[in-house]
């Protein structure tokens, strides 16, 4: 909705998988140049699914490992008994490879307000800050991270 982000030109636009060929080849050239294994097509697909239509399900599965009852229920509601084990390992592998060709920079992670009077937020924050068991939504642009979830606290 436009209430989330007024400048809709900053939103991602749908892309078919074929449109990633140029970036895929460029990333693989960078990886080969530093003598690292190339990104596999399966890793590209996993990363694309994670950053798109499957984000909620994949993170629900990961967040259930916090043992927070709400997170466990959300995982069961969204995914039934599917743990997406192979896909999550593939996504993790793609993140490891991509991190080797990404420049080091400050990023911001949007987290729920830890001061909010919510058992869910408090329990999740305690678990999340002590053991990160899920992929985090981060952005190099503070304003973009802010858009992810409101209200937010930021951790560089």
PDB file of N, CA and C in Angstrom, residues 49-139:
ATOM      1  N   UNK A  49      13.655 -16.873  -4.031  1.00  0.00           N
ATOM      2  CA  UNK A  49      12.445 -17.239  -3.289  1.00  0.00           C
ATOM      3  C   UNK A  49      12.452 -16.612  -1.901  1.00  0.00           C
ATOM      4  N   UNK A  50      13.628 -16.601  -1.263  1.00  0.00           N
ATOM      5  CA  UNK A  50      13.717 -16.019   0.076  1.00  0.00           C
ATOM      6  C   UNK A  50      13.430 -14.516   0.051  1.00  0.00           C
ATOM      7  N   UNK A  51      13.932 -13.829  -0.955  1.00  0.00           N
ATOM      8  CA  UNK A  51      13.727 -12.378  -1.012  1.00  0.00           C
ATOM      9  C   UNK A  51      12.393 -12.011  -1.651  1.00  0.00           C
ATOM     10  N   UNK A  52      11.591 -13.007  -1.936  1.00  0.00           N
ATOM     11  CA  UNK A  52      10.312 -12.748  -2.585  1.00  0.00           C
ATOM     12  C   UNK A  52       9.177 -13.507  -1.939  1.00  0.00           C
ATOM     13  N   UNK A  53       8.546 -14.393  -2.703  1.00  0.00           N
ATOM     14  CA  UNK A  53       7.272 -14.977  -2.291  1.00  0.00           C
ATOM     15  C   UNK A  53       7.327 -15.927  -1.095  1.00  0.00           C
ATOM     16  N   UNK A  54       8.496 -16.458  -0.759  1.00  0.00           N
ATOM     17  CA  UNK A  54       8.555 -17.449   0.325  1.00  0.00           C
ATOM     18  C   UNK A  54       9.131 -16.912   1.634  1.00  0.00           C
ATOM     19  N   UNK A  55       9.425 -15.623   1.689  1.00  0.00           N
ATOM     20  CA  UNK A  55      10.058 -15.023   2.862  1.00  0.00           C
ATOM     21  C   UNK A  55       9.324 -15.376   4.162  1.00  0.00           C
ATOM     22  N   UNK A  56       8.029 -15.183   4.209  1.00  0.00           N
ATOM     23  CA  UNK A  56       7.275 -15.433   5.444  1.00  0.00           C
ATOM     24  C   UNK A  56       7.381 -16.883   5.896  1.00  0.00           C
ATOM     25  N   UNK A  57       7.256 -17.806   4.963  1.00  0.00           N
ATOM     26  CA  UNK A  57       7.308 -19.223   5.335  1.00  0.00           C
ATOM     27  C   UNK A  57       8.700 -19.626   5.811  1.00  0.00           C
ATOM     28  N   UNK A  58       9.730 -19.224   5.078  1.00  0.00           N
ATOM     29  CA  UNK A  58      11.087 -19.605   5.471  1.00  0.00           C
ATOM     30  C   UNK A  58      11.443 -19.026   6.839  1.00  0.00           C
ATOM     31  N   UNK A  59      11.139 -17.768   7.063  1.00  0.00           N
ATOM     32  CA  UNK A  59      11.461 -17.170   8.357  1.00  0.00           C
ATOM     33  C   UNK A  59      10.596 -17.751   9.475  1.00  0.00           C
ATOM     34  N   UNK A  60       9.365 -18.113   9.179  1.00  0.00           N
ATOM     35  CA  UNK A  60       8.516 -18.741  10.198  1.00  0.00           C
ATOM     36  C   UNK A  60       9.141 -20.046  10.679  1.00  0.00           C
ATOM     37  N   UNK A  61       9.655 -20.840   9.746  1.00  0.00           N
ATOM     38  CA  UNK A  61      10.308 -22.100  10.115  1.00  0.00           C
ATOM     39  C   UNK A  61      11.525 -21.818  10.992  1.00  0.00           C
ATOM     40  N   UNK A  62      12.342 -20.869  10.598  1.00  0.00           N
ATOM     41  CA  UNK A  62      13.553 -20.552  11.361  1.00  0.00           C
ATOM     42  C   UNK A  62      13.221 -19.980  12.739  1.00  0.00           C
ATOM     43  N   UNK A  63      12.237 -19.107  12.798  1.00  0.00           N
ATOM     44  CA  UNK A  63      11.892 -18.476  14.071  1.00  0.00           C
ATOM     45  C   UNK A  63      11.250 -19.458  15.043  1.00  0.00           C
ATOM     46  N   UNK A  64      10.701 -20.542  14.547  1.00  0.00           N
ATOM     47  CA  UNK A  64      10.128 -21.555  15.444  1.00  0.00           C
ATOM     48  C   UNK A  64      11.207 -22.166  16.336  1.00  0.00           C
ATOM     49  N   UNK A  65      12.461 -22.120  15.906  1.00  0.00           N
ATOM     50  CA  UNK A  65      13.562 -22.648  16.712  1.00  0.00           C
ATOM     51  C   UNK A  65      13.826 -21.817  17.963  1.00  0.00           C
ATOM     52  N   UNK A  66      13.213 -20.646  18.072  1.00  0.00           N
ATOM     53  CA  UNK A  66      13.357 -19.840  19.288  1.00  0.00           C
ATOM     54  C   UNK A  66      12.628 -20.486  20.458  1.00  0.00           C
ATOM     55  N   UNK A  67      11.730 -21.421  20.158  1.00  0.00           N
ATOM     56  CA  UNK A  67      10.897 -22.102  21.148  1.00  0.00           C
ATOM     57  C   UNK A  67       9.834 -21.168  21.741  1.00  0.00           C
ATOM     58  N   UNK A  68       9.663 -19.990  21.151  1.00  0.00           N
ATOM     59  CA  UNK A  68       8.591 -19.080  21.557  1.00  0.00           C
ATOM     60  C   UNK A  68       7.292 -19.641  20.990  1.00  0.00           C
ATOM     61  N   UNK A  69       6.314 -19.855  21.842  1.00  0.00           N
ATOM     62  CA  UNK A  69       5.074 -20.528  21.442  1.00  0.00           C
ATOM     63  C   UNK A  69       4.417 -19.860  20.230  1.00  0.00           C
ATOM     64  N   UNK A  70       4.376 -18.525  20.220  1.00  0.00           N
ATOM     65  CA  UNK A  70       3.776 -17.809  19.097  1.00  0.00           C
ATOM     66  C   UNK A  70       4.480 -18.159  17.787  1.00  0.00           C
ATOM     67  N   UNK A  71       5.810 -18.221  17.833  1.00  0.00           N
ATOM     68  CA  UNK A  71       6.581 -18.520  16.627  1.00  0.00           C
ATOM     69  C   UNK A  71       6.344 -19.960  16.158  1.00  0.00           C
ATOM     70  N   UNK A  72       6.252 -20.871  17.097  1.00  0.00           N
ATOM     71  CA  UNK A  72       5.979 -22.274  16.755  1.00  0.00           C
ATOM     72  C   UNK A  72       4.612 -22.388  16.089  1.00  0.00           C
ATOM     73  N   UNK A  73       3.618 -21.720  16.651  1.00  0.00           N
ATOM     74  CA  UNK A  73       2.268 -21.752  16.081  1.00  0.00           C
ATOM     75  C   UNK A  73       2.242 -21.129  14.686  1.00  0.00           C
ATOM     76  N   UNK A  74       2.929 -20.009  14.541  1.00  0.00           N
ATOM     77  CA  UNK A  74       2.959 -19.349  13.232  1.00  0.00           C
ATOM     78  C   UNK A  74       3.588 -20.264  12.182  1.00  0.00           C
ATOM     79  N   UNK A  75       4.650 -20.961  12.551  1.00  0.00           N
ATOM     80  CA  UNK A  75       5.301 -21.892  11.622  1.00  0.00           C
ATOM     81  C   UNK A  75       4.349 -23.017  11.229  1.00  0.00           C
ATOM     82  N   UNK A  76       3.652 -23.577  12.210  1.00  0.00           N
ATOM     83  CA  UNK A  76       2.704 -24.656  11.905  1.00  0.00           C
ATOM     84  C   UNK A  76       1.560 -24.157  11.029  1.00  0.00           C
ATOM     85  N   UNK A  77       1.053 -22.950  11.324  1.00  0.00           N
ATOM     86  CA  UNK A  77      -0.046 -22.380  10.540  1.00  0.00           C
ATOM     87  C   UNK A  77       0.361 -22.134   9.085  1.00  0.00           C
ATOM     88  N   UNK A  78       1.570 -21.612   8.898  1.00  0.00           N
ATOM     89  CA  UNK A  78       2.010 -21.264   7.551  1.00  0.00           C
ATOM     90  C   UNK A  78       2.576 -22.447   6.764  1.00  0.00           C
ATOM     91  N   UNK A  79       3.243 -23.361   7.477  1.00  0.00           N
ATOM     92  CA  UNK A  79       4.039 -24.377   6.773  1.00  0.00           C
ATOM     93  C   UNK A  79       3.653 -25.809   7.089  1.00  0.00           C
ATOM     94  N   UNK A  80       2.699 -26.005   7.983  1.00  0.00           N
ATOM     95  CA  UNK A  80       2.345 -27.330   8.461  1.00  0.00           C
ATOM     96  C   UNK A  80       3.609 -28.003   8.981  1.00  0.00           C
ATOM     97  N   UNK A  81       4.009 -29.121   8.431  1.00  0.00           N
ATOM     98  CA  UNK A  81       5.222 -29.791   8.919  1.00  0.00           C
ATOM     99  C   UNK A  81       6.420 -29.622   7.983  1.00  0.00           C
ATOM    100  N   UNK A  82       6.276 -28.782   6.960  1.00  0.00           N
ATOM    101  CA  UNK A  82       7.364 -28.586   6.008  1.00  0.00           C
ATOM    102  C   UNK A  82       8.430 -27.701   6.639  1.00  0.00           C
ATOM    103  N   UNK A  83       9.649 -28.207   6.762  1.00  0.00           N
ATOM    104  CA  UNK A  83      10.752 -27.448   7.360  1.00  0.00           C
ATOM    105  C   UNK A  83      11.661 -26.826   6.300  1.00  0.00           C
ATOM    106  N   UNK A  84      11.429 -27.106   5.022  1.00  0.00           N
ATOM    107  CA  UNK A  84      12.207 -26.534   3.918  1.00  0.00           C
ATOM    108  C   UNK A  84      13.714 -26.697   4.149  1.00  0.00           C
ATOM    109  N   UNK A  85      14.120 -27.832   4.686  1.00  0.00           N
ATOM    110  CA  UNK A  85      15.513 -28.040   5.102  1.00  0.00           C
ATOM    111  C   UNK A  85      16.498 -27.818   3.959  1.00  0.00           C
ATOM    112  N   UNK A  86      16.283 -28.481   2.851  1.00  0.00           N
ATOM    113  CA  UNK A  86      17.220 -28.363   1.734  1.00  0.00           C
ATOM    114  C   UNK A  86      17.248 -26.936   1.198  1.00  0.00           C
ATOM    115  N   UNK A  87      16.088 -26.335   1.048  1.00  0.00           N
ATOM    116  CA  UNK A  87      16.020 -24.966   0.527  1.00  0.00           C
ATOM    117  C   UNK A  87      16.722 -23.987   1.460  1.00  0.00           C
ATOM    118  N   UNK A  88      16.525 -24.127   2.762  1.00  0.00           N
ATOM    119  CA  UNK A  88      17.167 -23.215   3.708  1.00  0.00           C
ATOM    120  C   UNK A  88      18.687 -23.385   3.698  1.00  0.00           C
ATOM    121  N   UNK A  89      19.165 -24.601   3.544  1.00  0.00           N
ATOM    122  CA  UNK A  89      20.608 -24.802   3.416  1.00  0.00           C
ATOM    123  C   UNK A  89      21.134 -24.175   2.124  1.00  0.00           C
ATOM    124  N   UNK A  90      20.350 -24.286   1.065  1.00  0.00           N
ATOM    125  CA  UNK A  90      20.731 -23.682  -0.215  1.00  0.00           C
ATOM    126  C   UNK A  90      20.781 -22.163  -0.097  1.00  0.00           C
ATOM    127  N   UNK A  91      19.801 -21.585   0.576  1.00  0.00           N
ATOM    128  CA  UNK A  91      19.778 -20.132   0.782  1.00  0.00           C
ATOM    129  C   UNK A  91      20.994 -19.703   1.603  1.00  0.00           C
ATOM    130  N   UNK A  92      21.273 -20.430   2.678  1.00  0.00           N
ATOM    131  CA  UNK A  92      22.430 -20.100   3.502  1.00  0.00           C
ATOM    132  C   UNK A  92      23.711 -20.163   2.676  1.00  0.00           C
ATOM    133  N   UNK A  93      23.835 -21.178   1.838  1.00  0.00           N
ATOM    134  CA  UNK A  93      25.007 -21.316   0.978  1.00  0.00           C
ATOM    135  C   UNK A  93      25.125 -20.119   0.035  1.00  0.00           C
ATOM    136  N   UNK A  94      23.990 -19.679  -0.514  1.00  0.00           N
ATOM    137  CA  UNK A  94      24.036 -18.522  -1.418  1.00  0.00           C
ATOM    138  C   UNK A  94      24.461 -17.269  -0.656  1.00  0.00           C
ATOM    139  N   UNK A  95      23.988 -17.104   0.576  1.00  0.00           N
ATOM    140  CA  UNK A  95      24.369 -15.932   1.373  1.00  0.00           C
ATOM    141  C   UNK A  95      25.870 -15.945   1.670  1.00  0.00           C
ATOM    142  N   UNK A  96      26.410 -17.106   1.975  1.00  0.00           N
ATOM    143  CA  UNK A  96      27.846 -17.219   2.247  1.00  0.00           C
ATOM    144  C   UNK A  96      28.652 -16.825   1.010  1.00  0.00           C
ATOM    145  N   UNK A  97      28.258 -17.365  -0.140  1.00  0.00           N
ATOM    146  CA  UNK A  97      28.974 -17.040  -1.378  1.00  0.00           C
ATOM    147  C   UNK A  97      28.835 -15.561  -1.732  1.00  0.00           C
ATOM    148  N   UNK A  98      27.619 -15.044  -1.661  1.00  0.00           N
ATOM    149  CA  UNK A  98      27.391 -13.642  -2.024  1.00  0.00           C
ATOM    150  C   UNK A  98      28.131 -12.697  -1.077  1.00  0.00           C
ATOM    151  N   UNK A  99      28.276 -13.087   0.179  1.00  0.00           N
ATOM    152  CA  UNK A  99      28.970 -12.215   1.133  1.00  0.00           C
ATOM    153  C   UNK A  99      30.445 -12.057   0.771  1.00  0.00           C
ATOM    154  N   UNK A 100      30.988 -12.983   0.021  1.00  0.00           N
ATOM    155  CA  UNK A 100      32.402 -12.914  -0.348  1.00  0.00           C
ATOM    156  C   UNK A 100      32.680 -11.896  -1.442  1.00  0.00           C
ATOM    157  N   UNK A 101      31.649 -11.461  -2.130  1.00  0.00           N
ATOM    158  CA  UNK A 101      31.831 -10.454  -3.178  1.00  0.00           C
ATOM    159  C   UNK A 101      31.084  -9.156  -2.867  1.00  0.00           C
ATOM    160  N   UNK A 102      30.512  -9.065  -1.684  1.00  0.00           N
ATOM    161  CA  UNK A 102      29.812  -7.856  -1.255  1.00  0.00           C
ATOM    162  C   UNK A 102      30.770  -6.990  -0.447  1.00  0.00           C
ATOM    163  N   UNK A 103      30.823  -5.714  -0.735  1.00  0.00           N
ATOM    164  CA  UNK A 103      31.685  -4.802   0.012  1.00  0.00           C
ATOM    165  C   UNK A 103      31.198  -4.694   1.454  1.00  0.00           C
ATOM    166  N   UNK A 104      32.131  -4.604   2.391  1.00  0.00           N
ATOM    167  CA  UNK A 104      31.777  -4.413   3.795  1.00  0.00           C
ATOM    168  C   UNK A 104      31.202  -3.011   3.964  1.00  0.00           C
ATOM    169  N   UNK A 105      30.069  -2.908   4.659  1.00  0.00           N
ATOM    170  CA  UNK A 105      29.435  -1.615   4.886  1.00  0.00           C
ATOM    171  C   UNK A 105      28.509  -1.704   6.082  1.00  0.00           C
ATOM    172  N   UNK A 106      28.121  -0.568   6.605  1.00  0.00           N
ATOM    173  CA  UNK A 106      27.168  -0.532   7.699  1.00  0.00           C
ATOM    174  C   UNK A 106      25.794  -0.884   7.164  1.00  0.00           C
ATOM    175  N   UNK A 107      25.099  -1.764   7.869  1.00  0.00           N
ATOM    176  CA  UNK A 107      23.720  -2.088   7.532  1.00  0.00           C
ATOM    177  C   UNK A 107      22.864  -1.927   8.774  1.00  0.00           C
ATOM    178  N   UNK A 108      21.575  -1.770   8.572  1.00  0.00           N
ATOM    179  CA  UNK A 108      20.634  -1.576   9.663  1.00  0.00           C
ATOM    180  C   UNK A 108      19.640  -2.715   9.680  1.00  0.00           C
ATOM    181  N   UNK A 109      19.373  -3.198  10.874  1.00  0.00           N
ATOM    182  CA  UNK A 109      18.423  -4.293  11.041  1.00  0.00           C
ATOM    183  C   UNK A 109      17.231  -3.740  11.802  1.00  0.00           C
ATOM    184  N   UNK A 110      16.068  -3.832  11.199  1.00  0.00           N
ATOM    185  CA  UNK A 110      14.854  -3.385  11.860  1.00  0.00           C
ATOM    186  C   UNK A 110      14.371  -4.446  12.832  1.00  0.00           C
ATOM    187  N   UNK A 111      14.169  -4.054  14.085  1.00  0.00           N
ATOM    188  CA  UNK A 111      13.644  -4.982  15.084  1.00  0.00           C
ATOM    189  C   UNK A 111      12.449  -4.347  15.769  1.00  0.00           C
ATOM    190  N   UNK A 112      11.569  -5.171  16.273  1.00  0.00           N
ATOM    191  CA  UNK A 112      10.395  -4.673  16.975  1.00  0.00           C
ATOM    192  C   UNK A 112      10.830  -3.923  18.221  1.00  0.00           C
ATOM    193  N   UNK A 113      10.046  -2.967  18.661  1.00  0.00           N
ATOM    194  CA  UNK A 113      10.337  -2.136  19.828  1.00  0.00           C
ATOM    195  C   UNK A 113      10.429  -3.012  21.071  1.00  0.00           C
ATOM    196  N   UNK A 114      11.621  -3.155  21.671  1.00  0.00           N
ATOM    197  CA  UNK A 114      11.753  -4.032  22.830  1.00  0.00           C
ATOM    198  C   UNK A 114      11.070  -3.483  24.080  1.00  0.00           C
ATOM    199  N   UNK A 115      10.697  -2.201  24.048  1.00  0.00           N
ATOM    200  CA  UNK A 115      10.036  -1.594  25.204  1.00  0.00           C
ATOM    201  C   UNK A 115       8.520  -1.754  25.161  1.00  0.00           C
ATOM    202  N   UNK A 116       8.013  -2.216  24.050  1.00  0.00           N
ATOM    203  CA  UNK A 116       6.575  -2.392  23.879  1.00  0.00           C
ATOM    204  C   UNK A 116       6.077  -3.486  24.825  1.00  0.00           C
ATOM    205  N   UNK A 117       4.945  -3.260  25.464  1.00  0.00           N
ATOM    206  CA  UNK A 117       4.416  -4.222  26.431  1.00  0.00           C
ATOM    207  C   UNK A 117       3.754  -5.380  25.694  1.00  0.00           C
ATOM    208  N   UNK A 118       4.587  -6.302  25.250  1.00  0.00           N
ATOM    209  CA  UNK A 118       4.098  -7.462  24.515  1.00  0.00           C
ATOM    210  C   UNK A 118       4.955  -8.663  24.881  1.00  0.00           C
ATOM    211  N   UNK A 119       4.328  -9.695  25.425  1.00  0.00           N
ATOM    212  CA  UNK A 119       5.084 -10.896  25.777  1.00  0.00           C
ATOM    213  C   UNK A 119       5.781 -11.479  24.555  1.00  0.00           C
ATOM    214  N   UNK A 120       5.074 -11.429  23.424  1.00  0.00           N
ATOM    215  CA  UNK A 120       5.654 -11.965  22.189  1.00  0.00           C
ATOM    216  C   UNK A 120       6.936 -11.208  21.843  1.00  0.00           C
ATOM    217  N   UNK A 121       6.872  -9.873  21.801  1.00  0.00           N
ATOM    218  CA  UNK A 121       8.058  -9.091  21.447  1.00  0.00           C
ATOM    219  C   UNK A 121       9.186  -9.307  22.440  1.00  0.00           C
ATOM    220  N   UNK A 122       8.873  -9.311  23.729  1.00  0.00           N
ATOM    221  CA  UNK A 122       9.914  -9.452  24.744  1.00  0.00           C
ATOM    222  C   UNK A 122      10.581 -10.827  24.658  1.00  0.00           C
ATOM    223  N   UNK A 123       9.789 -11.859  24.526  1.00  0.00           N
ATOM    224  CA  UNK A 123      10.354 -13.204  24.445  1.00  0.00           C
ATOM    225  C   UNK A 123      11.170 -13.362  23.173  1.00  0.00           C
ATOM    226  N   UNK A 124      10.639 -12.863  22.067  1.00  0.00           N
ATOM    227  CA  UNK A 124      11.346 -12.985  20.810  1.00  0.00           C
ATOM    228  C   UNK A 124      12.654 -12.209  20.852  1.00  0.00           C
ATOM    229  N   UNK A 125      12.620 -11.004  21.416  1.00  0.00           N
ATOM    230  CA  UNK A 125      13.836 -10.194  21.481  1.00  0.00           C
ATOM    231  C   UNK A 125      14.913 -10.892  22.313  1.00  0.00           C
ATOM    232  N   UNK A 126      14.524 -11.476  23.438  1.00  0.00           N
ATOM    233  CA  UNK A 126      15.504 -12.164  24.271  1.00  0.00           C
ATOM    234  C   UNK A 126      16.168 -13.289  23.486  1.00  0.00           C
ATOM    235  N   UNK A 127      15.374 -14.080  22.801  1.00  0.00           N
ATOM    236  CA  UNK A 127      15.915 -15.195  22.027  1.00  0.00           C
ATOM    237  C   UNK A 127      16.699 -14.690  20.826  1.00  0.00           C
ATOM    238  N   UNK A 128      16.153 -13.712  20.132  1.00  0.00           N
ATOM    239  CA  UNK A 128      16.767 -13.231  18.910  1.00  0.00           C
ATOM    240  C   UNK A 128      18.127 -12.613  19.172  1.00  0.00           C
ATOM    241  N   UNK A 129      18.227 -11.838  20.233  1.00  0.00           N
ATOM    242  CA  UNK A 129      19.494 -11.164  20.504  1.00  0.00           C
ATOM    243  C   UNK A 129      20.553 -12.124  21.022  1.00  0.00           C
ATOM    244  N   UNK A 130      20.136 -13.231  21.625  1.00  0.00           N
ATOM    245  CA  UNK A 130      21.125 -14.163  22.145  1.00  0.00           C
ATOM    246  C   UNK A 130      21.516 -15.233  21.134  1.00  0.00           C
ATOM    247  N   UNK A 131      20.610 -15.595  20.247  1.00  0.00           N
ATOM    248  CA  UNK A 131      20.952 -16.616  19.242  1.00  0.00           C
ATOM    249  C   UNK A 131      20.165 -16.353  17.972  1.00  0.00           C
ATOM    250  N   UNK A 132      20.819 -15.760  16.999  1.00  0.00           N
ATOM    251  CA  UNK A 132      20.151 -15.454  15.733  1.00  0.00           C
ATOM    252  C   UNK A 132      19.924 -16.741  14.959  1.00  0.00           C
ATOM    253  N   UNK A 133      18.685 -17.176  14.892  1.00  0.00           N
ATOM    254  CA  UNK A 133      18.387 -18.437  14.219  1.00  0.00           C
ATOM    255  C   UNK A 133      17.622 -18.197  12.940  1.00  0.00           C
ATOM    256  N   UNK A 134      17.493 -16.951  12.544  1.00  0.00           N
ATOM    257  CA  UNK A 134      16.762 -16.699  11.308  1.00  0.00           C
ATOM    258  C   UNK A 134      17.515 -15.647  10.505  1.00  0.00           C
ATOM    259  N   UNK A 135      17.197 -15.562   9.228  1.00  0.00           N
ATOM    260  CA  UNK A 135      17.791 -14.536   8.393  1.00  0.00           C
ATOM    261  C   UNK A 135      17.120 -13.219   8.753  1.00  0.00           C
ATOM    262  N   UNK A 136      17.893 -12.165   8.808  1.00  0.00           N
ATOM    263  CA  UNK A 136      17.350 -10.869   9.196  1.00  0.00           C
ATOM    264  C   UNK A 136      17.104  -9.984   7.994  1.00  0.00           C
ATOM    265  N   UNK A 137      16.107  -9.139   8.115  1.00  0.00           N
ATOM    266  CA  UNK A 137      15.813  -8.150   7.091  1.00  0.00           C
ATOM    267  C   UNK A 137      16.724  -6.967   7.377  1.00  0.00           C
ATOM    268  N   UNK A 138      17.699  -6.723   6.503  1.00  0.00           N
ATOM    269  CA  UNK A 138      18.625  -5.627   6.715  1.00  0.00           C
ATOM    270  C   UNK A 138      18.673  -4.762   5.468  1.00  0.00           C
ATOM    271  N   UNK A 139      19.161  -3.548   5.636  1.00  0.00           N
ATOM    272  CA  UNK A 139      19.308  -2.634   4.508  1.00  0.00           C
ATOM    273  C   UNK A 139      20.462  -1.691   4.787  1.00  0.00           C
TER     274      UNK A 139
END
